[in-house]
mmCIF file of C-alpha atoms and ligand atoms in Angstrom:
data_model
loop_
_atom_site.group_PDB
_atom_site.id
_atom_site.type_symbol
_atom_site.label_atom_id
_atom_site.label_comp_id
_atom_site.label_asym_id
_atom_site.label_seq_id
_atom_site.Cartn_x
_atom_site.Cartn_y
_atom_site.Cartn_z
ATOM 1 C CA MET F 1 122.788 158.201 102.871
ATOM 2 C CA LEU F 2 122.628 161.193 105.152
ATOM 3 C CA ASN F 3 125.924 162.977 105.757
ATOM 4 C CA ARG F 4 127.076 166.247 107.274
ATOM 5 C CA ARG F 5 126.256 168.091 104.011
ATOM 6 C CA ASN F 6 122.707 166.744 103.948
ATOM 7 C CA PHE F 7 122.313 167.583 107.611
ATOM 8 C CA LEU F 8 123.313 171.157 106.954
ATOM 9 C CA THR F 9 120.911 171.398 104.023
ATOM 10 C CA ALA F 10 119.279 174.786 104.586
ATOM 11 C CA ALA F 11 115.735 174.806 105.940
ATOM 12 C CA VAL F 12 114.873 176.627 102.720
ATOM 13 C CA GLY F 13 115.108 173.403 100.723
ATOM 14 C CA VAL F 14 113.130 171.469 103.291
ATOM 15 C CA ALA F 15 110.566 174.237 103.687
ATOM 16 C CA ALA F 16 110.103 174.259 99.931
ATOM 17 C CA ALA F 17 109.570 170.516 99.908
ATOM 18 C CA THR F 18 107.263 170.510 102.887
ATOM 19 C CA GLY F 19 105.587 173.777 101.893
ATOM 20 C CA LEU F 20 104.797 172.394 98.456
ATOM 21 C CA ALA F 21 103.676 169.105 99.909
ATOM 22 C CA ALA F 22 101.592 170.702 102.631
ATOM 23 C CA CYS F 23 99.996 173.328 100.365
ATOM 24 C CA ALA F 24 99.270 170.840 97.604
ATOM 25 C CA LYS F 25 97.760 168.501 100.241
ATOM 26 C CA LYS F 26 95.438 171.302 101.342
ATOM 27 C CA ASP F 27 94.452 171.868 97.679
ATOM 28 C CA GLU F 28 93.753 168.185 97.298
ATOM 29 C CA GLY F 29 90.933 167.890 99.893
ATOM 30 C CA GLY F 30 88.575 164.946 99.736
ATOM 31 C CA SER F 31 91.297 162.425 100.648
ATOM 32 C CA THR F 32 90.934 160.043 103.573
ATOM 33 C CA GLY F 33 93.595 162.155 105.265
ATOM 34 C CA SER F 34 92.479 164.668 107.873
ATOM 35 C CA GLY F 35 90.061 165.825 105.150
ATOM 36 C CA GLY F 36 88.443 162.439 105.792
ATOM 37 C CA GLY F 37 85.937 164.103 108.119
ATOM 38 C CA ASP F 38 87.067 163.521 111.726
ATOM 39 C CA GLY F 39 89.870 166.084 111.450
ATOM 40 C CA LYS F 40 92.452 163.620 112.845
ATOM 41 C CA ILE F 41 95.879 163.462 111.217
ATOM 42 C CA VAL F 42 96.102 160.148 109.341
ATOM 43 C CA LEU F 43 99.606 158.648 109.546
ATOM 44 C CA GLY F 44 100.610 155.579 107.533
ATOM 45 C CA PHE F 45 103.547 153.778 109.191
ATOM 46 C CA SER F 46 105.484 150.841 107.696
ATOM 47 C CA GLN F 47 107.613 149.052 110.315
ATOM 48 C CA VAL F 48 110.607 146.803 109.448
ATOM 49 C CA GLY F 49 109.335 143.818 111.412
ATOM 50 C CA SER F 50 109.594 142.416 114.948
ATOM 51 C CA GLU F 51 113.131 140.968 114.725
ATOM 52 C CA SER F 52 114.491 142.282 118.022
ATOM 53 C CA GLY F 53 113.701 143.720 121.410
ATOM 54 C CA TRP F 54 114.712 147.115 120.022
ATOM 55 C CA ARG F 55 112.123 146.842 117.241
ATOM 56 C CA SER F 56 109.351 145.827 119.631
ATOM 57 C CA ALA F 57 110.131 148.826 121.836
ATOM 58 C CA ASN F 58 110.196 151.075 118.776
ATOM 59 C CA THR F 59 106.780 149.786 117.643
ATOM 60 C CA ASP F 60 105.304 150.312 121.110
ATOM 61 C CA SER F 61 106.686 153.862 121.185
ATOM 62 C CA VAL F 62 105.172 154.743 117.793
ATOM 63 C CA LYS F 63 101.764 153.272 118.649
ATOM 64 C CA GLU F 64 101.600 154.849 122.117
ATOM 65 C CA ALA F 65 102.702 158.261 120.845
ATOM 66 C CA ALA F 66 100.189 158.214 117.959
ATOM 67 C CA LYS F 67 97.392 157.379 120.421
ATOM 68 C CA GLU F 68 98.565 160.114 122.772
ATOM 69 C CA ALA F 69 98.636 162.606 119.887
ATOM 70 C CA GLY F 70 95.135 161.587 118.785
ATOM 71 C CA TYR F 71 96.281 160.549 115.296
ATOM 72 C CA ASN F 72 94.631 157.893 113.160
ATOM 73 C CA LEU F 73 97.601 155.468 112.816
ATOM 74 C CA LYS F 74 97.644 152.902 110.019
ATOM 75 C CA PHE F 75 100.439 150.457 110.985
ATOM 76 C CA SER F 76 101.981 147.542 109.078
ATOM 77 C CA ASP F 77 104.744 145.031 110.008
ATOM 78 C CA ALA F 78 106.822 144.069 106.934
ATOM 79 C CA GLN F 79 108.439 140.994 108.519
ATOM 80 C CA GLN F 80 111.821 142.373 107.341
ATOM 81 C CA LYS F 81 110.807 142.210 103.661
ATOM 82 C CA GLN F 82 111.265 145.293 101.484
ATOM 83 C CA GLU F 83 108.497 144.222 99.123
ATOM 84 C CA ASN F 84 106.039 144.262 102.019
ATOM 85 C CA GLN F 85 107.098 147.783 102.957
ATOM 86 C CA ILE F 86 106.670 148.989 99.371
ATOM 87 C CA SER F 87 103.182 147.430 99.225
ATOM 88 C CA ALA F 88 102.236 149.091 102.511
ATOM 89 C CA ILE F 89 103.462 152.493 101.333
ATOM 90 C CA ARG F 90 101.494 152.072 98.076
ATOM 91 C CA SER F 91 98.414 151.252 100.117
ATOM 92 C CA TYR F 92 98.845 154.404 102.218
ATOM 93 C CA ILE F 93 99.185 156.438 99.012
ATOM 94 C CA THR F 94 95.946 154.922 97.673
ATOM 95 C CA GLN F 95 94.209 155.667 100.968
ATOM 96 C CA GLY F 96 95.386 159.279 100.750
ATOM 97 C CA VAL F 97 96.916 159.471 104.239
ATOM 98 C CA ASP F 98 98.254 162.828 105.405
ATOM 99 C CA VAL F 99 101.826 161.674 106.077
ATOM 100 C CA ILE F 100 103.766 158.449 105.462
ATOM 101 C CA ALA F 101 106.514 157.368 107.868
ATOM 102 C CA PHE F 102 108.666 154.236 107.682
ATOM 103 C CA SER F 103 111.882 152.614 108.864
ATOM 104 C CA PRO F 104 113.502 151.305 105.630
ATOM 105 C CA VAL F 105 114.699 147.712 106.077
ATOM 106 C CA VAL F 106 117.563 148.383 103.618
ATOM 107 C CA VAL F 107 119.005 151.607 102.168
ATOM 108 C CA THR F 108 118.355 151.060 98.434
ATOM 109 C CA GLY F 109 115.314 150.457 96.204
ATOM 110 C CA TRP F 110 112.932 153.188 97.430
ATOM 111 C CA ASP F 111 112.990 155.882 94.723
ATOM 112 C CA ALA F 112 110.081 154.516 92.670
ATOM 113 C CA VAL F 113 107.554 154.267 95.506
ATOM 114 C CA LEU F 114 108.705 157.530 97.085
ATOM 115 C CA LYS F 115 108.195 159.259 93.719
ATOM 116 C CA GLU F 116 104.626 157.912 93.744
ATOM 117 C CA ALA F 117 104.085 159.455 97.182
ATOM 118 C CA LYS F 118 105.585 162.745 95.964
ATOM 119 C CA ALA F 119 103.306 162.726 92.908
ATOM 120 C CA LYS F 120 100.335 162.503 95.288
ATOM 121 C CA LYS F 121 101.889 165.235 97.454
ATOM 122 C CA ILE F 122 102.074 162.982 100.533
ATOM 123 C CA PRO F 123 105.142 163.943 102.608
ATOM 124 C CA VAL F 124 107.399 161.085 103.776
ATOM 125 C CA VAL F 125 109.274 160.968 107.100
ATOM 126 C CA LEU F 126 112.032 158.395 107.674
ATOM 127 C CA THR F 127 112.325 156.962 111.176
ATOM 128 C CA ASP F 128 115.261 154.998 112.617
ATOM 129 C CA ARG F 129 117.014 154.096 109.360
ATOM 130 C CA SER F 130 117.955 156.206 106.309
ATOM 131 C CA VAL F 131 117.807 155.520 102.571
ATOM 132 C CA GLU F 132 120.215 156.114 99.703
ATOM 133 C CA THR F 133 118.658 158.400 97.093
ATOM 134 C CA SER F 134 119.881 161.067 94.698
ATOM 135 C CA ASP F 135 116.597 162.941 95.020
ATOM 136 C CA GLU F 136 116.558 164.586 98.444
ATOM 137 C CA SER F 137 113.010 165.852 97.930
ATOM 138 C CA LEU F 138 111.675 162.275 98.253
ATOM 139 C CA TYR F 139 111.596 162.539 102.033
ATOM 140 C CA VAL F 140 111.371 165.456 104.407
ATOM 141 C CA THR F 141 113.470 164.317 107.363
ATOM 142 C CA LEU F 142 115.026 161.389 109.262
ATOM 143 C CA VAL F 143 114.179 160.926 112.943
ATOM 144 C CA GLY F 144 116.886 158.567 114.169
ATOM 145 C CA SER F 145 120.348 157.811 115.527
ATOM 146 C CA ASP F 146 123.798 158.364 114.040
ATOM 147 C CA PHE F 147 124.823 154.745 113.451
ATOM 148 C CA THR F 148 128.343 155.618 112.299
ATOM 149 C CA ASP F 149 128.863 157.381 115.622
ATOM 150 C CA GLU F 150 127.498 154.299 117.402
ATOM 151 C CA GLY F 151 130.190 152.240 115.631
ATOM 152 C CA ARG F 152 132.874 154.711 116.711
ATOM 153 C CA ARG F 153 131.541 154.637 120.279
ATOM 154 C CA ALA F 154 131.676 150.838 120.215
ATOM 155 C CA GLY F 155 135.348 151.011 119.233
ATOM 156 C CA LYS F 156 136.177 153.552 121.936
ATOM 157 C CA ILE F 157 134.319 151.652 124.684
ATOM 158 C CA LEU F 158 136.078 148.428 123.609
ATOM 159 C CA GLU F 159 139.365 150.154 124.487
ATOM 160 C CA LYS F 160 138.047 150.607 128.067
ATOM 161 C CA VAL F 161 136.785 147.001 128.184
ATOM 162 C CA LEU F 162 140.189 145.639 127.078
ATOM 163 C CA GLU F 163 142.010 147.789 129.636
ATOM 164 C CA LYS F 164 139.623 146.729 132.442
ATOM 165 C CA ALA F 165 140.128 143.064 131.470
ATOM 166 C CA GLY F 166 143.911 143.556 131.459
ATOM 167 C CA HIS F 167 144.119 142.311 127.875
ATOM 168 C CA LYS F 168 147.597 142.752 126.438
ATOM 169 C CA GLY F 169 148.786 142.307 122.845
ATOM 170 C CA PRO F 170 146.867 141.565 119.635
ATOM 171 C CA VAL F 171 143.053 141.497 119.707
ATOM 172 C CA LYS F 172 141.172 139.034 117.497
ATOM 173 C CA ILE F 173 137.664 140.369 116.868
ATOM 174 C CA ALA F 174 134.540 138.587 115.588
ATOM 175 C CA GLN F 175 131.834 140.901 114.222
ATOM 176 C CA LEU F 176 128.141 139.962 114.098
ATOM 177 C CA GLU F 177 126.722 142.327 111.472
ATOM 178 C CA GLY F 178 123.120 143.491 111.296
ATOM 179 C CA THR F 179 120.821 142.882 108.329
ATOM 180 C CA THR F 180 122.801 143.004 105.071
ATOM 181 C CA GLY F 181 122.208 146.344 103.332
ATOM 182 C CA ALA F 182 120.583 147.994 106.358
ATOM 183 C CA ALA F 183 121.847 151.450 107.380
ATOM 184 C CA PRO F 184 122.704 150.432 110.974
ATOM 185 C CA ALA F 185 124.731 147.447 109.732
ATOM 186 C CA ILE F 186 126.622 149.446 107.105
ATOM 187 C CA GLU F 187 127.262 152.433 109.338
ATOM 188 C CA ARG F 188 128.089 150.672 112.627
ATOM 189 C CA ALA F 189 130.709 148.601 110.789
ATOM 190 C CA LYS F 190 132.049 151.804 109.173
ATOM 191 C CA GLY F 191 132.350 153.690 112.468
ATOM 192 C CA PHE F 192 134.002 150.765 114.266
ATOM 193 C CA LYS F 193 136.502 150.393 111.411
ATOM 194 C CA GLU F 194 137.332 154.117 111.606
ATOM 195 C CA VAL F 195 138.525 153.605 115.201
ATOM 196 C CA MET F 196 140.433 150.445 114.266
ATOM 197 C CA ASP F 197 142.179 152.130 111.324
ATOM 198 C CA ALA F 198 142.979 155.312 113.266
ATOM 199 C CA ASP F 199 144.071 153.904 116.630
ATOM 200 C CA HIS F 200 144.542 150.121 116.397
ATOM 201 C CA ALA F 201 145.923 149.311 112.957
ATOM 202 C CA ASP F 202 148.718 147.340 114.638
ATOM 203 C CA ASP F 203 146.876 145.396 117.318
ATOM 204 C CA TRP F 204 143.192 144.892 116.454
ATOM 205 C CA LYS F 205 142.045 142.582 113.661
ATOM 206 C CA ILE F 206 138.539 141.525 112.617
ATOM 207 C CA VAL F 207 139.216 137.853 111.917
ATOM 208 C CA VAL F 208 135.635 136.975 110.982
ATOM 209 C CA SER F 209 132.512 138.989 110.172
ATOM 210 C CA GLN F 210 129.044 137.847 109.059
ATOM 211 C CA THR F 211 125.417 138.922 109.323
ATOM 212 C CA GLY F 212 123.184 137.506 112.034
ATOM 213 C CA ASP F 213 120.252 139.570 110.665
ATOM 214 C CA PHE F 214 119.732 141.367 114.014
ATOM 215 C CA THR F 215 118.078 138.245 115.515
ATOM 216 C CA ARG F 216 118.977 136.045 118.524
ATOM 217 C CA ALA F 217 118.720 132.894 116.401
ATOM 218 C CA GLY F 218 121.033 134.427 113.809
ATOM 219 C CA GLY F 219 123.540 135.498 116.447
ATOM 220 C CA LYS F 220 123.606 132.022 118.040
ATOM 221 C CA GLN F 221 123.952 130.171 114.726
ATOM 222 C CA VAL F 222 126.676 132.412 113.309
ATOM 223 C CA MET F 223 128.647 132.601 116.570
ATOM 224 C CA ALA F 224 128.680 128.792 116.757
ATOM 225 C CA ALA F 225 130.205 128.742 113.259
ATOM 226 C CA PHE F 226 132.700 131.476 114.243
ATOM 227 C CA LEU F 227 133.892 129.381 117.192
ATOM 228 C CA GLN F 228 134.429 126.393 114.912
ATOM 229 C CA SER F 229 136.633 128.365 112.507
ATOM 230 C CA ASN F 230 138.191 130.798 115.023
ATOM 231 C CA PRO F 231 138.299 129.213 118.495
ATOM 232 C CA ASP F 232 140.755 131.890 119.731
ATOM 233 C CA ILE F 233 138.482 134.917 119.330
ATOM 234 C CA ASP F 234 139.190 137.550 122.027
ATOM 235 C CA VAL F 235 136.272 139.945 121.376
ATOM 236 C CA LEU F 236 132.769 139.883 119.887
ATOM 237 C CA PHE F 237 131.345 143.132 118.490
ATOM 238 C CA ALA F 238 127.634 142.509 117.834
ATOM 239 C CA HIS F 239 125.606 145.181 116.012
ATOM 240 C CA ASN F 240 122.702 144.626 118.416
ATOM 241 C CA ASP F 241 121.993 143.124 121.849
ATOM 242 C CA ASP F 242 119.788 140.355 120.457
ATOM 243 C CA MET F 243 122.565 138.867 118.315
ATOM 244 C CA GLY F 244 124.884 139.252 121.303
ATOM 245 C CA ILE F 245 122.445 137.343 123.527
ATOM 246 C CA GLY F 246 122.195 134.572 120.921
ATOM 247 C CA ALA F 247 125.993 134.487 120.692
ATOM 248 C CA ILE F 248 126.251 134.100 124.487
ATOM 249 C CA GLN F 249 124.300 130.828 124.183
ATOM 250 C CA ALA F 250 126.761 129.557 121.553
ATOM 251 C CA ILE F 251 129.791 130.651 123.584
ATOM 252 C CA GLU F 252 128.505 128.834 126.693
ATOM 253 C CA ALA F 253 127.671 125.742 124.610
ATOM 254 C CA ALA F 254 131.319 125.755 123.512
ATOM 255 C CA GLY F 255 132.396 125.693 127.157
ATOM 256 C CA LYS F 256 133.672 129.274 127.217
ATOM 257 C CA LYS F 257 132.718 132.162 129.529
ATOM 258 C CA PRO F 258 131.060 135.120 127.745
ATOM 259 C CA GLY F 259 132.325 138.418 129.158
ATOM 260 C CA LYS F 260 135.551 136.756 130.331
ATOM 261 C CA ASP F 261 137.008 134.316 127.740
ATOM 262 C CA ILE F 262 135.364 136.388 125.014
ATOM 263 C CA LEU F 263 134.746 140.066 125.759
ATOM 264 C CA ILE F 264 131.461 141.327 124.273
ATOM 265 C CA VAL F 265 130.369 144.799 123.122
ATOM 266 C CA THR F 266 126.863 145.270 121.720
ATOM 267 C CA VAL F 267 124.561 148.093 120.561
ATOM 268 C CA ASP F 268 120.956 148.959 121.537
ATOM 269 C CA GLY F 269 120.578 148.809 125.339
ATOM 270 C CA VAL F 270 117.393 146.722 125.597
ATOM 271 C CA LYS F 271 116.493 145.338 129.027
ATOM 272 C CA ASP F 272 117.715 141.807 128.242
ATOM 273 C CA GLY F 273 121.035 143.302 127.188
ATOM 274 C CA PHE F 274 121.361 145.071 130.534
ATOM 275 C CA ILE F 275 120.413 141.867 132.356
ATOM 276 C CA ALA F 276 123.148 139.953 130.498
ATOM 277 C CA MET F 277 125.582 142.762 131.318
ATOM 278 C CA SER F 278 124.595 142.680 135.029
ATOM 279 C CA GLU F 279 125.338 138.920 134.934
ATOM 280 C CA GLY F 280 128.839 139.698 133.599
ATOM 281 C CA LYS F 281 128.158 138.200 130.145
ATOM 282 C CA ILE F 282 128.272 141.470 128.164
ATOM 283 C CA ASN F 283 131.074 143.944 128.908
ATOM 284 C CA ALA F 284 129.642 147.161 127.449
ATOM 285 C CA ILE F 285 126.595 148.434 125.578
ATOM 286 C CA VAL F 286 126.345 151.399 123.195
ATOM 287 C CA GLU F 287 122.796 152.708 123.505
ATOM 288 C CA CYS F 288 120.566 153.159 120.450
ATOM 289 C CA ASN F 289 117.303 154.728 121.566
ATOM 290 C CA PRO F 290 114.131 153.146 120.035
ATOM 291 C CA LEU F 291 111.705 155.493 121.800
ATOM 292 C CA LEU F 292 111.244 157.698 118.725
ATOM 293 C CA GLY F 293 107.448 157.899 118.919
ATOM 294 C CA PRO F 294 107.014 161.311 120.588
ATOM 295 C CA GLN F 295 109.599 163.003 118.316
ATOM 296 C CA LEU F 296 107.961 161.403 115.265
ATOM 297 C CA MET F 297 104.476 162.661 116.137
ATOM 298 C CA GLU F 298 105.819 166.181 116.692
ATOM 299 C CA VAL F 299 107.488 166.108 113.272
ATOM 300 C CA VAL F 300 104.391 164.676 111.578
ATOM 301 C CA LYS F 301 102.297 167.574 112.866
ATOM 302 C CA LYS F 302 104.854 170.161 111.672
ATOM 303 C CA VAL F 303 105.151 168.482 108.265
ATOM 304 C CA LYS F 304 101.372 168.291 107.895
ATOM 305 C CA ASN F 305 101.187 172.016 108.669
ATOM 306 C CA GLY F 306 103.947 172.805 106.171
ATOM 307 C CA GLU F 307 106.347 173.962 108.887
ATOM 308 C CA THR F 308 110.147 173.781 108.510
ATOM 309 C CA VAL F 309 111.857 170.746 110.051
ATOM 310 C CA GLU F 310 115.538 169.828 110.262
ATOM 311 C CA ARG F 311 116.820 167.315 107.732
ATOM 312 C CA TRP F 312 117.981 164.940 110.500
ATOM 313 C CA ILE F 313 116.513 164.901 113.990
ATOM 314 C CA LYS F 314 118.987 162.851 116.023
ATOM 315 C CA THR F 315 118.081 160.830 119.100
ATOM 316 C CA LYS F 316 120.027 161.249 122.344
ATOM 317 C CA GLU F 317 121.784 158.156 123.740
ATOM 318 C CA GLY F 318 124.600 157.084 126.062
ATOM 319 C CA ASP F 319 127.113 154.254 126.598
ATOM 320 C CA PHE F 320 127.264 151.818 129.504
ATOM 321 C CA MET F 321 130.086 149.747 131.048
ATOM 322 C CA GLN F 322 129.347 146.507 132.903
ATOM 323 C CA ASP F 323 129.691 148.074 136.359
ATOM 324 C CA GLN F 324 126.856 150.486 135.538
ATOM 325 C CA ALA F 325 124.352 147.779 134.553
ATOM 326 C CA LYS F 326 122.767 146.943 137.919
ATOM 327 C CA ALA F 327 122.170 150.590 138.859
ATOM 328 C CA ALA F 328 120.775 151.446 135.412
ATOM 329 C CA LEU F 329 118.390 148.469 135.094
ATOM 330 C CA PRO F 330 115.466 149.827 137.180
ATOM 331 C CA SER F 331 115.228 152.978 135.072
ATOM 332 C CA ARG F 332 115.521 151.331 131.679
ATOM 333 C CA LYS F 333 112.378 152.138 129.674
ATOM 334 C CA TYR F 334 112.746 149.452 126.982
HETATM 335 C C1 GZL V 401 118.708 150.645 114.927
HETATM 336 C C2 GZL V 401 117.700 149.629 114.435
HETATM 337 C C3 GZL V 401 118.270 148.261 114.554
HETATM 338 C C4 GZL V 401 118.564 147.842 115.991
HETATM 339 C C5 GZL V 401 118.249 146.390 115.928
HETATM 340 O O1 GZL V 401 118.170 151.916 114.880
HETATM 341 O O2 GZL V 401 117.365 149.881 113.088
HETATM 342 O O3 GZL V 401 117.318 147.339 114.040
HETATM 343 O O4 GZL V 401 119.881 148.102 116.394
HETATM 344 C C6 GZL V 401 116.976 146.413 115.102
HETATM 345 O O5 GZL V 401 118.049 145.769 117.174
HETATM 346 O O6 GZL V 401 116.652 145.161 114.643
#
């Protein structure tokens, strides 16, 4: 998992990795990479799946940016299965692409296939989500958000939501977690807990927490079960808008008012999330920007040319309270 130390890893280490990779690639020749004849950079991209509005926007951004950059993009959708991502990466290695990029569905289990890419001197760029590995040379950089910070931001914006709602006394919180083992699920929960432990050890309590797998169906199903076991929930913290939107359906089916009887904070900032917020059903959204395509293509070109890149290229994002939703909607890009 990336941390401050990794982030500060000197460019020297990265340059060495990319330099070696890039030089060796040039020595290789004959691959179906840019040496394949048309001179285009060949990028192999393995996507998590199409589980949420965020993911769809991320896929569109990658495809549009690759087209704009004139790259030959080989794209695969893993349907949220790690084995499908590993197969896709192996296929890109066999095809001899110039660079491999992927958003790892979970943080563990990647060393073997990334070592195969390294053996063939194909540089790997992580997008969106990070991996846990002891061998930092297995990938060149991560282009993506700081999920732990998103969790902290969710905790801090919940303070504003509670104050605006005039909530006094203890706060019972339900947490809809993202995909089990995924970096955003692990790190958003960690950041939110940091705020709870530091500032609300006496008044906030997570009374129930379970994965909804980042999907609307998962959010609806799990929230319905939450309401059965914990009918007096005050707050829902959902790790993405889609689970929050599914939960809204369950809350309404239980005869409660989302955004009033149960205050809701979510992460992502997709259009449907802003619409729900403008309808008063979500109280605040912590943005997680999926439009990584342009940054990714820039990095791919630098990596292909053996240039130095930072170990973690973070995306810029904001936070939105309910009263900002209507004004923000027209300019939302995803
Ligand atoms: C976050 C991304 C998460 C989104 C979900 O960068 O990995 O996966 O928050 C998506 O909507 O499914």
